[in-house]
Amino acid sequence: MEFGYSEEQKMLDESIRRFVNSEVPLDRIRELVLEGTGYDEKIWSGLAELGVLGVLIPEEFGGAGMGFLDATIIQESLGYVVAPAPFLGTSIMAPTAILAAGSDDQKNKWLPEISSGNLKVGLGLTEVTGARENAGVSFSGGKANGKAMFVIDGECADGYILAAGKDTLVWVAAGAAGLTKTRLNTVDNTRGVVELVLDGVEAELIGTQGGEAAAVQKTVDAGRTALAADLLGTSQRMLERAVEYAKERKQFNRVIASFQGLKHTCADMAANLEPCRAMVWYAAHCQQEIADEATLLACQVKSHLSEVSTPIANDTTLVHGGMGFTDLMGLHFWFKRIGLSRQLLGSPEAVREEAAVLQGWVAA
Amino acid sequence: MDFNDTPEEAAFRAEVRGWLDANATRIDPNETGSYEMFSENDGDDVVKQAQAWQAKKADAGWACITWPKEYGGRGGTIMENIIFSQEERNYHTPQNIFGIGLGMAGPTVMAHGTPEQKAKYLPSLLRGERIWCQLFSEPAAGSDLAGLTTRAERDGDDWIINGQKVWTSGAHYSKTGIIVTRSDFNAPKHKGLTYFIVDMEAEGVDVRPIKQMTGGANFNEVFFTNVRIPDADRLDEVGNGWAVSITTLMNERMSIGSGFALGPDRIFEEFNRLAQNTYVDGIPAVENHAVRAKIAELYSRMKAMELTSNRVLSSISQGKAPGTESAVIKLAMGALNQEIAAFGMELQGNLGTEHGPQSVFNNGLFQEVYLGIPAMRIAGGSDEVQRNVIAERELGIPQETRVDKGIPFKDIPSAASR
């Protein structure tokens, strides 16, 4: 048994951490959030130079040919600095969908462009993870109609992969005739989430019509597992900031960390977060190596990380006293990212219900 | 990331399975669970069965896989030990009452004992012939262990021990104990301690069981009145007892993962059994969304703990010392098991208040856990102690301001007042 990073993965982790810590400063996030595109050319081209945008893409399509655990290592670091970068949609979900359902032509057309950073992809899986009335996309005769809600990484995207129903995937180019994009102002805004209205938009089928339920599920699983890794990074940074602040801030002539009430709050956050790491690793491992457990673990890790991260967001803010909720401190960007990640691709309750069904929970 | 056995590990596992098949009965996965791990039945027959099983393992070389061969061990790896435990768990075997001896006392004797002490004590410990207990906590020294006041006074070749220990698991069937005492009240708190091996059948040792809320009495008070311990049974130097105690406690941390007899899959099966046969609003509980979501939540929390335990074991097997993960696991498991028990009882309605193996559902498992876990949150360091460990060692948060450092123990107000 070897439950941990390989030497190569440790190096990847170090290099991506070095990059985000130097290239994603808080001041830049402050500006980018106002823009709300979830994208920064400098960060994105830096990631392209590191060669990580094609982490899940085989070398024959210009990718790095690494594994899913490597992808979560990168996503965790992006979460750690709340990076506005469309990595989740473009580098994790889109390649998963294309590799699972796409033709060779499609793979050749899109995957090298994703690897090089030239093609950014938004993902719209409305009906799969929480449809609402009047939402949903239909596809026939080469045209897509309907409404795609909460398209992940959609604001900066050059193209979209949309689920039409639960078993069909289509590609729609940004700016196509009949396509209306509206940016959604979310609690977060480090991600550019949009709503798309499609009125007879030209669309390209990925795989077969009605035959891609497994590819859709695989894409959702990949997205949920990556969101869990993102939450792990975001929460880890919040915890660190809570501890850093508590060791500096003095009241009653003592650093506040020395008060057991606060010390134990920090310990509880660490105790709740620590076991998440092994779970993220295992869920990532399952995405690639253990097909039978991939969906279940994706559900579990997404719901678990969401539930652990929410109180960390709250308690870290509390530890900072009045400063916690000021813009000056910037802590709120982490707080907000947790708020969005928790909901995307299914809130904990909804995802748990899926897990229960997967585990065969029906009356005998 | 590789969850498969290496070829060597696979061969070892096959060998273990072969031996267990020949010597024990495999647990049928469909049989309704019993709650042996929480059983408080430790009468003579249970002790004898446990000793017989331990001796059988010792004869076959499985008793202490990581111990050196010269003391009866196998000289094996930590991973081999883990594999044996994983496999043994799948068979009906007697209760393991040797954890303190094998996991804590033995390694302490190995680290600090003289060659004579090792030769005298380790073989019978390993075979389970002499069961060991750990005499650390005192009525006024719990979380503040180093504040202990059991007195050791030198008298020729002997030491004379007076004082009281408490929460001593298994003292009532133990023949030998490890005890930390105060031999110098003028030295600073942590410097005046001395550590001994004590014969629990010596004159002046009085063991009084403490009846617990479960009805069992596994812990004891142990009173020492002019008990003589030969100086030959002192472990390490006079005044070095704190360092020896740390060795014992560090080994306690290594025994991580052993508390997973009720792992996530077992818990899930028990809940499934229960939710098929209980009802919410007239429909089976298993079909109620809130019930399903709650159980899925408990399952994933337990799964995270199991995976973390595996991660620690993997790291230990590569020769790394465990960090604060054992504190994390202990802290989380206490509260989590209490939630599991409470929810299991809730699903049963009024029947959830029945206690004992004749209970209608799950042989009363959830009720037994409910009553048994409060002790688990205290034993081996309370939740608050675990939080301090995590905060200080993992997060680098400073210790509380200490008023007891560097001054003679007798001058510390709380100690002097006793």
PDB file of N, CA and C in Angstrom, chain A residues 192-237:
ATOM      1  N   GLY A 192     -16.489  32.763 -13.180  1.00  0.00           N
ATOM      2  CA  GLY A 192     -17.434  33.450 -14.055  1.00  0.00           C
ATOM      3  C   GLY A 192     -18.579  32.531 -14.450  1.00  0.00           C
ATOM      4  N   VAL A 193     -19.628  32.562 -13.675  1.00  0.00           N
ATOM      5  CA  VAL A 193     -20.780  31.689 -13.925  1.00  0.00           C
ATOM      6  C   VAL A 193     -21.800  32.448 -14.778  1.00  0.00           C
ATOM      7  N   VAL A 194     -22.337  31.791 -15.803  1.00  0.00           N
ATOM      8  CA  VAL A 194     -23.281  32.474 -16.696  1.00  0.00           C
ATOM      9  C   VAL A 194     -24.532  31.642 -16.925  1.00  0.00           C
ATOM     10  N   GLU A 195     -25.521  32.325 -17.486  1.00  0.00           N
ATOM     11  CA  GLU A 195     -26.720  31.639 -17.954  1.00  0.00           C
ATOM     12  C   GLU A 195     -26.738  31.804 -19.476  1.00  0.00           C
ATOM     13  N   LEU A 196     -27.047  30.728 -20.183  1.00  0.00           N
ATOM     14  CA  LEU A 196     -27.115  30.791 -21.642  1.00  0.00           C
ATOM     15  C   LEU A 196     -28.546  30.541 -22.101  1.00  0.00           C
ATOM     16  N   VAL A 197     -29.008  31.408 -22.996  1.00  0.00           N
ATOM     17  CA  VAL A 197     -30.297  31.144 -23.641  1.00  0.00           C
ATOM     18  C   VAL A 197     -29.999  30.807 -25.099  1.00  0.00           C
ATOM     19  N   LEU A 198     -30.516  29.662 -25.539  1.00  0.00           N
ATOM     20  CA  LEU A 198     -30.203  29.173 -26.884  1.00  0.00           C
ATOM     21  C   LEU A 198     -31.472  29.184 -27.741  1.00  0.00           C
ATOM     22  N   ASP A 199     -31.391  29.921 -28.833  1.00  0.00           N
ATOM     23  CA  ASP A 199     -32.542  30.008 -29.734  1.00  0.00           C
ATOM     24  C   ASP A 199     -32.090  29.536 -31.118  1.00  0.00           C
ATOM     25  N   GLY A 200     -32.244  28.241 -31.339  1.00  0.00           N
ATOM     26  CA  GLY A 200     -31.839  27.660 -32.615  1.00  0.00           C
ATOM     27  C   GLY A 200     -30.350  27.824 -32.888  1.00  0.00           C
ATOM     28  N   VAL A 201     -29.548  27.591 -31.855  1.00  0.00           N
ATOM     29  CA  VAL A 201     -28.098  27.773 -31.989  1.00  0.00           C
ATOM     30  C   VAL A 201     -27.462  26.532 -32.626  1.00  0.00           C
ATOM     31  N   GLU A 202     -26.571  26.789 -33.557  1.00  0.00           N
ATOM     32  CA  GLU A 202     -25.861  25.671 -34.189  1.00  0.00           C
ATOM     33  C   GLU A 202     -25.026  24.953 -33.132  1.00  0.00           C
ATOM     34  N   ALA A 203     -25.181  23.621 -33.064  1.00  0.00           N
ATOM     35  CA  ALA A 203     -24.489  22.858 -32.039  1.00  0.00           C
ATOM     36  C   ALA A 203     -23.942  21.569 -32.639  1.00  0.00           C
ATOM     37  N   GLU A 204     -22.850  21.108 -32.052  1.00  0.00           N
ATOM     38  CA  GLU A 204     -22.215  19.886 -32.553  1.00  0.00           C
ATOM     39  C   GLU A 204     -22.358  18.789 -31.505  1.00  0.00           C
ATOM     40  N   LEU A 205     -22.900  17.677 -31.950  1.00  0.00           N
ATOM     41  CA  LEU A 205     -23.093  16.560 -31.033  1.00  0.00           C
ATOM     42  C   LEU A 205     -21.731  15.978 -30.637  1.00  0.00           C
ATOM     43  N   ILE A 206     -21.560  15.699 -29.346  1.00  0.00           N
ATOM     44  CA  ILE A 206     -20.353  14.998 -28.883  1.00  0.00           C
ATOM     45  C   ILE A 206     -20.805  13.582 -28.538  1.00  0.00           C
ATOM     46  N   GLY A 207     -20.334  12.608 -29.289  1.00  0.00           N
ATOM     47  CA  GLY A 207     -20.811  11.233 -29.101  1.00  0.00           C
ATOM     48  C   GLY A 207     -22.148  11.063 -29.780  1.00  0.00           C
ATOM     49  N   THR A 208     -23.015  10.228 -29.205  1.00  0.00           N
ATOM     50  CA  THR A 208     -24.298   9.945 -29.851  1.00  0.00           C
ATOM     51  C   THR A 208     -25.434  10.604 -29.088  1.00  0.00           C
ATOM     52  N   GLN A 209     -26.485  10.900 -29.804  1.00  0.00           N
ATOM     53  CA  GLN A 209     -27.644  11.502 -29.145  1.00  0.00           C
ATOM     54  C   GLN A 209     -28.337  10.457 -28.283  1.00  0.00           C
ATOM     55  N   GLY A 210     -28.499  10.777 -27.023  1.00  0.00           N
ATOM     56  CA  GLY A 210     -29.171   9.851 -26.112  1.00  0.00           C
ATOM     57  C   GLY A 210     -28.299   8.722 -25.605  1.00  0.00           C
ATOM     58  N   GLY A 211     -27.039   8.704 -26.025  1.00  0.00           N
ATOM     59  CA  GLY A 211     -26.196   7.568 -25.635  1.00  0.00           C
ATOM     60  C   GLY A 211     -25.039   7.909 -24.722  1.00  0.00           C
ATOM     61  N   GLU A 212     -25.061   9.101 -24.132  1.00  0.00           N
ATOM     62  CA  GLU A 212     -23.875   9.529 -23.385  1.00  0.00           C
ATOM     63  C   GLU A 212     -24.130   9.752 -21.896  1.00  0.00           C
ATOM     64  N   ALA A 213     -25.082   8.988 -21.365  1.00  0.00           N
ATOM     65  CA  ALA A 213     -25.373   9.157 -19.934  1.00  0.00           C
ATOM     66  C   ALA A 213     -24.117   8.901 -19.093  1.00  0.00           C
ATOM     67  N   ALA A 214     -23.338   7.898 -19.476  1.00  0.00           N
ATOM     68  CA  ALA A 214     -22.144   7.565 -18.688  1.00  0.00           C
ATOM     69  C   ALA A 214     -21.118   8.692 -18.773  1.00  0.00           C
ATOM     70  N   ALA A 215     -20.974   9.273 -19.960  1.00  0.00           N
ATOM     71  CA  ALA A 215     -20.007  10.369 -20.126  1.00  0.00           C
ATOM     72  C   ALA A 215     -20.443  11.595 -19.318  1.00  0.00           C
ATOM     73  N   VAL A 216     -21.759  11.845 -19.313  1.00  0.00           N
ATOM     74  CA  VAL A 216     -22.283  12.976 -18.521  1.00  0.00           C
ATOM     75  C   VAL A 216     -21.982  12.740 -17.040  1.00  0.00           C
ATOM     76  N   GLN A 217     -22.266  11.513 -16.586  1.00  0.00           N
ATOM     77  CA  GLN A 217     -22.025  11.195 -15.175  1.00  0.00           C
ATOM     78  C   GLN A 217     -20.540  11.335 -14.840  1.00  0.00           C
ATOM     79  N   LYS A 218     -19.709  10.867 -15.728  1.00  0.00           N
ATOM     80  CA  LYS A 218     -18.263  10.927 -15.506  1.00  0.00           C
ATOM     81  C   LYS A 218     -17.795  12.384 -15.395  1.00  0.00           C
ATOM     82  N   THR A 219     -18.396  13.229 -16.197  1.00  0.00           N
ATOM     83  CA  THR A 219     -18.039  14.649 -16.175  1.00  0.00           C
ATOM     84  C   THR A 219     -18.476  15.295 -14.861  1.00  0.00           C
ATOM     85  N   VAL A 220     -19.679  14.929 -14.427  1.00  0.00           N
ATOM     86  CA  VAL A 220     -20.171  15.441 -13.141  1.00  0.00           C
ATOM     87  C   VAL A 220     -19.267  14.948 -12.013  1.00  0.00           C
ATOM     88  N   ASP A 221     -18.927  13.668 -12.034  1.00  0.00           N
ATOM     89  CA  ASP A 221     -18.062  13.100 -10.987  1.00  0.00           C
ATOM     90  C   ASP A 221     -16.719  13.828 -10.933  1.00  0.00           C
ATOM     91  N   ALA A 222     -16.164  14.057 -12.117  1.00  0.00           N
ATOM     92  CA  ALA A 222     -14.869  14.745 -12.182  1.00  0.00           C
ATOM     93  C   ALA A 222     -14.987  16.149 -11.599  1.00  0.00           C
ATOM     94  N   GLY A 223     -16.074  16.842 -11.970  1.00  0.00           N
ATOM     95  CA  GLY A 223     -16.278  18.202 -11.473  1.00  0.00           C
ATOM     96  C   GLY A 223     -16.464  18.230  -9.966  1.00  0.00           C
ATOM     97  N   ARG A 224     -17.233  17.286  -9.449  1.00  0.00           N
ATOM     98  CA  ARG A 224     -17.466  17.257  -7.996  1.00  0.00           C
ATOM     99  C   ARG A 224     -16.180  16.956  -7.240  1.00  0.00           C
ATOM    100  N   THR A 225     -15.419  16.022  -7.739  1.00  0.00           N
ATOM    101  CA  THR A 225     -14.166  15.673  -7.053  1.00  0.00           C
ATOM    102  C   THR A 225     -13.209  16.865  -7.085  1.00  0.00           C
ATOM    103  N   ALA A 226     -13.160  17.548  -8.226  1.00  0.00           N
ATOM    104  CA  ALA A 226     -12.276  18.710  -8.326  1.00  0.00           C
ATOM    105  C   ALA A 226     -12.759  19.848  -7.425  1.00  0.00           C
ATOM    106  N   LEU A 227     -14.075  20.024  -7.328  1.00  0.00           N
ATOM    107  CA  LEU A 227     -14.599  21.061  -6.422  1.00  0.00           C
ATOM    108  C   LEU A 227     -14.240  20.740  -4.977  1.00  0.00           C
ATOM    109  N   ALA A 228     -14.247  19.456  -4.643  1.00  0.00           N
ATOM    110  CA  ALA A 228     -13.843  19.059  -3.287  1.00  0.00           C
ATOM    111  C   ALA A 228     -12.386  19.440  -3.052  1.00  0.00           C
ATOM    112  N   ALA A 229     -11.535  19.218  -4.045  1.00  0.00           N
ATOM    113  CA  ALA A 229     -10.119  19.591  -3.915  1.00  0.00           C
ATOM    114  C   ALA A 229      -9.987  21.113  -3.788  1.00  0.00           C
ATOM    115  N   ASP A 230     -10.795  21.828  -4.551  1.00  0.00           N
ATOM    116  CA  ASP A 230     -10.786  23.291  -4.469  1.00  0.00           C
ATOM    117  C   ASP A 230     -11.188  23.740  -3.058  1.00  0.00           C
ATOM    118  N   LEU A 231     -12.225  23.109  -2.522  1.00  0.00           N
ATOM    119  CA  LEU A 231     -12.675  23.428  -1.161  1.00  0.00           C
ATOM    120  C   LEU A 231     -11.593  23.107  -0.134  1.00  0.00           C
ATOM    121  N   LEU A 232     -10.874  22.015  -0.366  1.00  0.00           N
ATOM    122  CA  LEU A 232      -9.788  21.647   0.549  1.00  0.00           C
ATOM    123  C   LEU A 232      -8.740  22.759   0.583  1.00  0.00           C
ATOM    124  N   GLY A 233      -8.364  23.244  -0.591  1.00  0.00           N
ATOM    125  CA  GLY A 233      -7.364  24.316  -0.651  1.00  0.00           C
ATOM    126  C   GLY A 233      -7.873  25.608  -0.033  1.00  0.00           C
ATOM    127  N   THR A 234      -9.104  25.968  -0.363  1.00  0.00           N
ATOM    128  CA  THR A 234      -9.685  27.209   0.169  1.00  0.00           C
ATOM    129  C   THR A 234      -9.762  27.150   1.694  1.00  0.00           C
ATOM    130  N   SER A 235     -10.227  26.027   2.201  1.00  0.00           N
ATOM    131  CA  SER A 235     -10.379  25.884   3.651  1.00  0.00           C
ATOM    132  C   SER A 235      -9.035  25.846   4.352  1.00  0.00           C
ATOM    133  N   GLN A 236      -8.083  25.166   3.725  1.00  0.00           N
ATOM    134  CA  GLN A 236      -6.741  25.094   4.312  1.00  0.00           C
ATOM    135  C   GLN A 236      -6.164  26.501   4.498  1.00  0.00           C
ATOM    136  N   ARG A 237      -6.337  27.348   3.494  1.00  0.00           N
ATOM    137  CA  ARG A 237      -5.812  28.704   3.597  1.00  0.00           C
ATOM    138  C   ARG A 237      -6.559  29.497   4.667  1.00  0.00           C
TER     139      ARG A 237
END
